[in-house]
Amino acid sequence: MKLDIYILIVTITTVAVGLLLGLLRGSRRAVLRLLLVLLCVVGAYFLKDVVTGLLMKTDIQGQTVEQMIIGMLPAQMQGMGDAIMPLVTVIISVVSFLLCFGLLLFVTWAILFPILKIFVKKGKKKHALVGGIVGAVQGVAVAFVMCVILNGLFVNVGNVMAAMEQEQPETNASIFLTAEADGNASGDGQQSAADISQLITSINEYKQSGISKMYSKFGDKAFDLVASVKMTNEDGETEKITLKGQMDAVSGLLKLAKNAEKFSNINFGTNGIVGCADDIKEVFDMLDDINKNLNDESRKTLNRVVESVAESMLPPDLPIDVTVIDFTTVDFAVEGQIITDLSVYASKTDTITEQDAENIVKKVTESNLIIPLLTSTGEIDLKLGDEQKAKASEIIAKYETDNTYDASKIAQVKEFFGLSSAN
């Protein structure tokens, strides 16, 4: 049975049961129960973080939940345990909300409601229809809470799983998908991949359904409130972590892994920057495509995850170190244009003016990416002509004299343009 059918059945059943109970309770008691349900929602929201904290610290056979989760990761992913824990914590927070909501519904129905209805009369029979309407509203409220959470989980998890399936054939991201990552040579890994592929298909079909779009339209903001936790980062600061932000970061990582071969195409060779400018620009365009779909939280998370999994998920011997990329500060489109301008400067055959040199030296010096990225694995040779070097040297000397930039930055720029003492 399709997921949208399940969600539809839950919705209709909950509303129908609410309607029936409302008819039986009468208008006044139906209103009382509705108010208690709304209080359950509020109570579950405020309790979820407390319950999440308790669950994360629960000791099970000498290990906390966090330690158990990290221990269950494949060997290739052990290094990213700390990086994925915010995502795990958010998911547990969502589950905690549902558990708290369900528990509060039961407690108020079994204990509190029977006590309160002693003081609240059932009302006249002619008001039974009003009770039914109020009961139906209660059913809508319960269905909304449950189905918005399920819909949000399906949509967010489905987006990442779809990205995994898309990238898996061409990247080491397959460690997320099959038991083959653990060295399983049997058919279990293939069966697991087939099952996950079927699940992805079901979720994608659900995302396109009318009921999913309805719950997304009216419930996304409510889901974002529930699917968030406050955590202390490595700097001791409290930051808000959301499921969407974490999932988007994972999707960005998978796209980065899928396109990692573009980094391998960068080779300064005999033509220097002129020969590989298009390859570098292609890398920056790819990074810009990833970055523009992320929010600040996703970019911070992607920075942490890339640093944790670079060795296990990205091809070895890349000509650059991707861990120096800061997705929170870099404008990749601007950086790509600087590479194009640098190539034009290097290939210029007519007279090079001081303004030409100053324009390119200033852009490179103030770049947040070019020097650290292109020099991350050792020295590079831009293959600049003598005139290009001489003009650049004049501008750098002026910056050095005027103290426009600090000595460390000047030294980096000199080395980048091949003007250091070693060159």
XYZ file of C-alpha atoms in Angstrom:
423
model
C 0.000 0.000 0.000
C 1.287 3.491 -0.862
C 2.409 5.856 1.873
C -0.145 8.505 0.942
C -2.911 5.931 1.443
C -1.620 5.180 4.942
C -1.515 8.892 5.791
C -5.005 9.378 4.357
C -6.334 6.462 6.424
C -4.769 7.900 9.591
C -6.311 11.303 8.844
C -9.812 10.047 8.082
C -9.839 7.559 10.974
C -8.694 10.131 13.522
C -11.259 12.692 12.403
C -14.038 10.068 12.331
C -13.208 8.833 15.832
C -13.120 12.430 17.081
C -16.518 13.099 15.502
C -18.061 9.982 17.072
C -16.644 10.693 20.536
C -17.775 14.307 20.282
C -21.328 13.182 19.559
C -21.229 10.913 22.592
C -19.642 13.469 24.930
C -21.805 16.411 24.062
C -20.710 19.940 23.347
C -19.252 20.916 26.717
C -17.182 17.816 27.319
C -16.060 17.801 23.681
C -14.736 21.337 24.163
C -12.999 20.217 27.368
C -11.314 17.328 25.552
C -10.260 19.627 22.699
C -8.606 22.001 25.161
C -6.792 19.089 26.799
C -5.534 17.903 23.387
C -4.181 21.366 22.620
C -2.447 21.400 26.013
C -0.927 18.016 25.121
C 0.602 19.557 22.001
C 2.108 22.435 23.992
C 3.296 20.098 26.742
C 4.931 17.711 24.258
C 6.763 20.605 22.621
C 8.283 21.796 25.882
C 9.076 18.275 27.104
C 10.746 16.964 23.934
C 14.161 18.538 24.595
C 14.186 17.240 28.171
C 13.290 13.723 27.025
C 15.845 13.913 24.213
C 18.575 14.828 26.682
C 17.622 11.942 28.948
C 17.550 9.481 26.054
C 20.952 10.586 24.769
C 22.453 10.076 28.237
C 20.726 6.752 28.893
C 23.221 4.043 29.804
C 22.642 0.802 27.900
C 25.079 -1.999 28.683
C 27.740 0.457 29.713
C 27.299 2.774 26.705
C 25.300 5.914 26.081
C 22.995 6.111 23.071
C 25.495 8.421 21.374
C 28.347 5.937 21.863
C 26.177 3.095 20.582
C 25.225 4.996 17.437
C 28.830 5.914 16.654
C 29.873 2.313 17.296
C 27.272 1.074 14.788
C 28.733 3.181 11.975
C 30.764 1.411 9.253
C 34.527 1.664 9.666
C 34.730 4.246 6.876
C 32.371 6.539 8.754
C 33.753 6.257 12.283
C 35.533 9.586 11.911
C 32.320 11.470 11.239
C 30.541 10.335 14.411
C 30.700 13.745 16.071
C 29.637 15.469 12.850
C 26.421 13.444 12.427
C 25.343 13.495 16.073
C 23.404 16.788 15.667
C 21.346 15.095 12.945
C 20.758 12.034 15.132
C 19.813 14.264 18.067
C 17.218 16.139 15.985
C 15.654 12.891 14.793
C 15.482 11.616 18.382
C 13.908 14.956 19.338
C 11.131 14.435 16.790
C 10.532 10.907 18.080
C 10.528 12.286 21.641
C 7.826 14.787 20.691
C 5.609 12.028 19.302
C 6.180 9.875 22.391
C 5.392 12.774 24.720
C 2.313 13.713 22.734
C 1.006 10.154 22.739
C 1.723 9.716 26.443
C 0.042 13.000 27.364
C -2.998 12.103 25.257
C -3.316 8.830 27.138
C -2.756 10.358 30.588
C -5.276 13.150 30.039
C -7.824 10.696 28.585
C -7.390 8.040 31.271
C -6.902 10.220 34.358
C -7.446 13.947 33.934
C -10.482 13.959 31.643
C -12.567 11.570 33.828
C -11.912 13.798 36.839
C -12.697 17.068 35.080
C -15.873 15.825 33.422
C -17.362 15.347 36.906
C -17.553 19.124 37.020
C -18.554 19.585 33.377
C -22.057 18.496 32.417
C -22.598 16.599 29.207
C -25.035 19.144 27.891
C -28.397 18.817 26.228
C -28.979 16.189 23.531
C -29.759 18.887 21.022
C -26.167 20.041 21.422
C -24.805 16.613 20.431
C -24.207 17.837 16.877
C -22.123 20.708 18.209
C -20.186 18.152 20.230
C -19.640 16.132 17.074
C -18.293 19.175 15.250
C -15.965 20.013 18.138
C -14.917 16.343 18.283
C -14.132 16.431 14.572
C -11.975 19.518 15.150
C -10.177 17.588 17.890
C -9.622 14.755 15.426
C -8.255 17.201 12.872
C -5.849 18.567 15.507
C -4.562 15.106 16.424
C -4.284 14.069 12.768
C -2.503 17.313 11.920
C 0.098 16.818 14.635
C 0.782 13.174 13.799
C 0.707 13.475 10.011
C 2.691 16.724 9.821
C 5.489 14.990 11.751
C 5.349 11.867 9.575
C 5.131 13.956 6.409
C 8.119 16.070 7.437
C 10.184 12.966 8.191
C 9.242 11.322 4.905
C 10.053 14.431 2.874
C 13.367 15.279 4.555
C 14.666 11.724 4.835
C 13.414 11.006 1.323
C 15.376 13.938 -0.104
C 18.625 12.606 1.355
C 17.937 8.998 0.399
C 17.190 10.096 -3.162
C 20.481 11.977 -3.209
C 22.258 8.864 -1.932
C 20.757 6.736 -4.697
C 21.632 9.336 -7.309
C 25.243 9.667 -6.221
C 25.866 6.077 -5.126
C 26.906 4.499 -8.435
C 29.810 6.907 -8.914
C 31.062 7.662 -5.425
C 32.146 6.155 -2.150
C 28.832 7.377 -0.737
C 27.677 3.760 -1.243
C 28.857 3.122 2.326
C 25.587 4.693 3.392
C 23.486 2.331 1.322
C 24.645 -1.262 1.400
C 26.226 -3.814 3.646
C 28.994 -4.130 1.060
C 30.724 -1.253 2.850
C 31.450 -3.675 5.666
C 33.017 -6.182 3.316
C 29.869 -8.238 2.941
C 30.334 -10.178 -0.269
C 27.027 -12.058 -0.054
C 23.788 -11.086 -1.710
C 22.556 -9.361 1.446
C 24.095 -6.066 0.403
C 22.424 -6.146 -3.002
C 19.081 -7.035 -1.430
C 19.501 -4.185 1.048
C 20.199 -1.759 -1.786
C 17.134 -3.029 -3.668
C 14.933 -2.582 -0.603
C 16.220 0.949 -0.040
C 15.715 1.772 -3.709
C 12.097 0.623 -3.417
C 11.653 2.719 -0.283
C 13.055 5.759 -2.067
C 10.615 5.211 -4.928
C 7.703 4.985 -2.466
C 8.756 8.165 -0.671
C 9.224 10.049 -3.955
C 5.737 9.010 -5.036
C 4.390 10.117 -1.667
C 6.086 13.539 -1.962
C 4.198 14.137 -5.200
C 0.839 13.189 -3.728
C -1.848 15.717 -2.915
C -1.990 14.865 0.804
C 1.778 15.346 1.176
C 1.606 18.724 -0.540
C -1.310 19.712 1.699
C 0.508 18.820 4.926
C 3.683 20.484 3.632
C 1.828 23.683 2.772
C 0.066 24.037 6.112
C 2.446 22.186 8.407
C 6.053 22.892 7.364
C 6.505 25.742 9.840
C 5.046 23.662 12.662
C 7.298 20.748 11.715
C 10.368 23.002 11.705
C 9.529 24.028 15.278
C 9.315 20.422 16.411
C 12.275 19.182 14.350
C 14.804 21.430 16.076
C 16.970 21.323 19.181
C 19.387 23.647 20.920
C 22.897 22.266 21.234
C 26.224 23.538 22.505
C 28.836 23.723 19.734
C 32.590 23.245 19.992
C 32.993 26.927 20.906
C 30.675 26.569 23.891
C 27.936 28.567 22.178
C 24.304 27.465 22.028
C 22.973 27.101 18.503
C 19.699 25.920 17.022
C 19.923 22.695 15.022
C 17.123 21.754 12.619
C 16.393 18.553 10.747
C 16.138 20.369 7.424
C 19.464 22.133 7.940
C 21.224 18.862 8.786
C 19.622 16.946 5.932
C 20.536 19.653 3.426
C 24.158 19.433 4.613
C 24.176 15.663 4.010
C 22.757 16.197 0.519
C 25.476 18.780 -0.130
C 28.136 16.312 1.007
C 26.829 13.651 -1.369
C 26.872 16.100 -4.280
C 30.420 17.070 -3.360
C 31.467 13.401 -3.327
C 29.703 12.778 -6.635
C 31.591 15.611 -8.330
C 34.956 15.021 -6.632
C 36.487 13.915 -9.924
C 36.278 17.526 -11.077
C 38.984 18.355 -8.520
C 41.235 15.719 -10.082
C 41.043 17.501 -13.439
C 42.977 20.485 -12.068
C 46.523 20.221 -13.414
C 48.730 23.265 -13.916
C 50.966 21.287 -16.276
C 52.885 23.239 -18.892
C 50.307 25.978 -19.406
C 49.804 26.966 -15.758
C 46.667 28.876 -14.858
C 45.715 29.383 -18.507
C 45.567 25.653 -19.104
C 43.432 24.754 -16.080
C 41.319 27.889 -15.557
C 38.258 26.233 -17.089
C 38.669 23.183 -14.828
C 38.987 25.361 -11.709
C 36.003 27.450 -12.807
C 33.983 24.250 -13.261
C 34.849 23.207 -9.684
C 33.807 26.614 -8.349
C 30.550 26.486 -10.315
C 29.833 23.057 -8.808
C 30.562 24.353 -5.302
C 28.354 27.393 -5.935
C 25.505 25.117 -7.028
C 25.817 23.202 -3.748
C 26.222 26.276 -1.561
C 23.331 28.337 -2.899
C 20.859 25.657 -1.790
C 22.099 25.708 1.823
C 21.272 27.958 4.760
C 23.802 29.122 7.366
C 23.249 26.075 9.559
C 23.741 23.697 6.618
C 26.953 25.439 5.591
C 28.433 25.189 9.088
C 27.453 21.532 9.267
C 28.891 20.827 5.814
C 32.204 22.357 6.902
C 32.367 19.981 9.874
C 31.279 16.912 7.931
C 33.676 17.500 5.025
C 36.557 17.782 7.461
C 35.484 14.523 9.123
C 34.905 12.376 6.040
C 37.270 13.809 3.420
C 39.561 10.795 3.635
C 36.831 8.145 3.522
C 34.366 9.592 0.999
C 36.544 11.562 -1.414
C 39.058 10.087 -3.859
C 42.664 9.965 -2.602
C 45.443 12.145 -4.017
C 43.255 15.095 -4.956
C 45.387 18.019 -6.181
C 43.759 20.293 -3.590
C 42.648 19.968 0.022
C 38.866 20.421 0.123
C 38.887 20.792 3.908
C 40.188 24.369 3.524
C 36.913 25.370 1.856
C 34.680 27.425 4.155
C 31.130 27.234 2.855
C 29.993 29.943 5.294
C 32.194 32.737 3.932
C 33.012 32.000 0.297
C 31.101 33.344 -2.690
C 32.062 30.724 -5.260
C 30.637 32.656 -8.205
C 32.895 35.613 -7.370
C 35.879 33.319 -6.869
C 35.232 31.671 -10.227
C 35.288 35.061 -11.933
C 38.635 35.833 -10.278
C 40.058 32.643 -11.796
C 38.826 33.757 -15.219
C 40.373 37.207 -14.711
C 43.638 35.623 -13.564
C 43.742 33.494 -16.699
C 43.154 36.549 -18.871
C 45.966 38.378 -17.066
C 48.343 35.438 -17.521
C 47.606 35.138 -21.241
C 47.676 38.874 -21.997
C 50.058 39.551 -24.900
C 49.740 43.305 -25.297
C 51.027 45.893 -22.844
C 50.118 45.204 -19.229
C 49.229 48.335 -17.332
C 49.666 48.982 -13.645
C 45.876 49.004 -13.338
C 45.689 45.519 -14.893
C 48.156 44.221 -12.340
C 46.541 45.972 -9.383
C 43.093 44.687 -10.300
C 44.173 41.053 -10.327
C 46.564 41.217 -7.353
C 43.925 42.918 -5.196
C 41.270 40.337 -6.123
C 43.562 37.407 -5.382
C 44.772 38.933 -2.115
C 41.259 39.548 -0.824
C 39.945 36.181 -1.961
C 38.783 33.832 0.801
C 39.454 30.749 -1.279
C 41.929 30.925 -4.150
C 45.258 31.051 -2.308
C 44.418 28.543 0.488
C 42.733 26.118 -1.938
C 45.224 26.144 -4.802
C 48.267 26.049 -2.519
C 46.827 23.512 -0.043
C 48.795 20.526 -1.333
C 52.074 22.276 -2.120
C 53.560 24.837 -4.459
C 51.864 25.758 -7.731
C 53.216 27.360 -10.876
C 50.866 29.771 -12.608
C 53.316 29.963 -15.551
C 53.171 33.750 -15.616
C 55.316 35.641 -18.085
C 58.124 37.919 -16.948
C 56.052 41.051 -17.565
C 53.064 39.700 -15.623
C 55.326 38.792 -12.707
C 57.119 42.138 -12.764
C 53.897 44.143 -12.721
C 52.425 41.970 -9.965
C 55.641 42.352 -7.970
C 55.366 46.151 -8.150
C 51.835 46.104 -6.775
C 52.718 43.648 -3.997
C 55.743 45.782 -3.048
C 53.448 48.806 -2.785
C 51.057 46.875 -0.529
C 54.009 45.771 1.592
C 55.312 49.326 1.950
C 51.902 50.778 2.753
C 51.071 47.938 5.175
C 47.828 47.445 3.265
C 47.836 43.767 4.278
C 49.639 41.911 7.046
C 53.002 40.254 6.472
C 51.550 36.749 6.420
C 49.111 37.630 3.651
C 51.843 39.381 1.639
C 54.052 36.290 1.910
C 51.206 34.076 0.653
C 50.526 36.369 -2.297
C 54.204 36.472 -3.229
C 54.405 32.703 -3.196
C 51.186 32.421 -5.206
C 52.530 34.675 -7.962
C 55.906 32.911 -7.937
C 57.751 35.827 -6.340
C 58.992 34.272 -3.096
C 62.712 33.765 -2.496
C 62.273 30.048 -3.217
C 61.177 30.917 -6.744
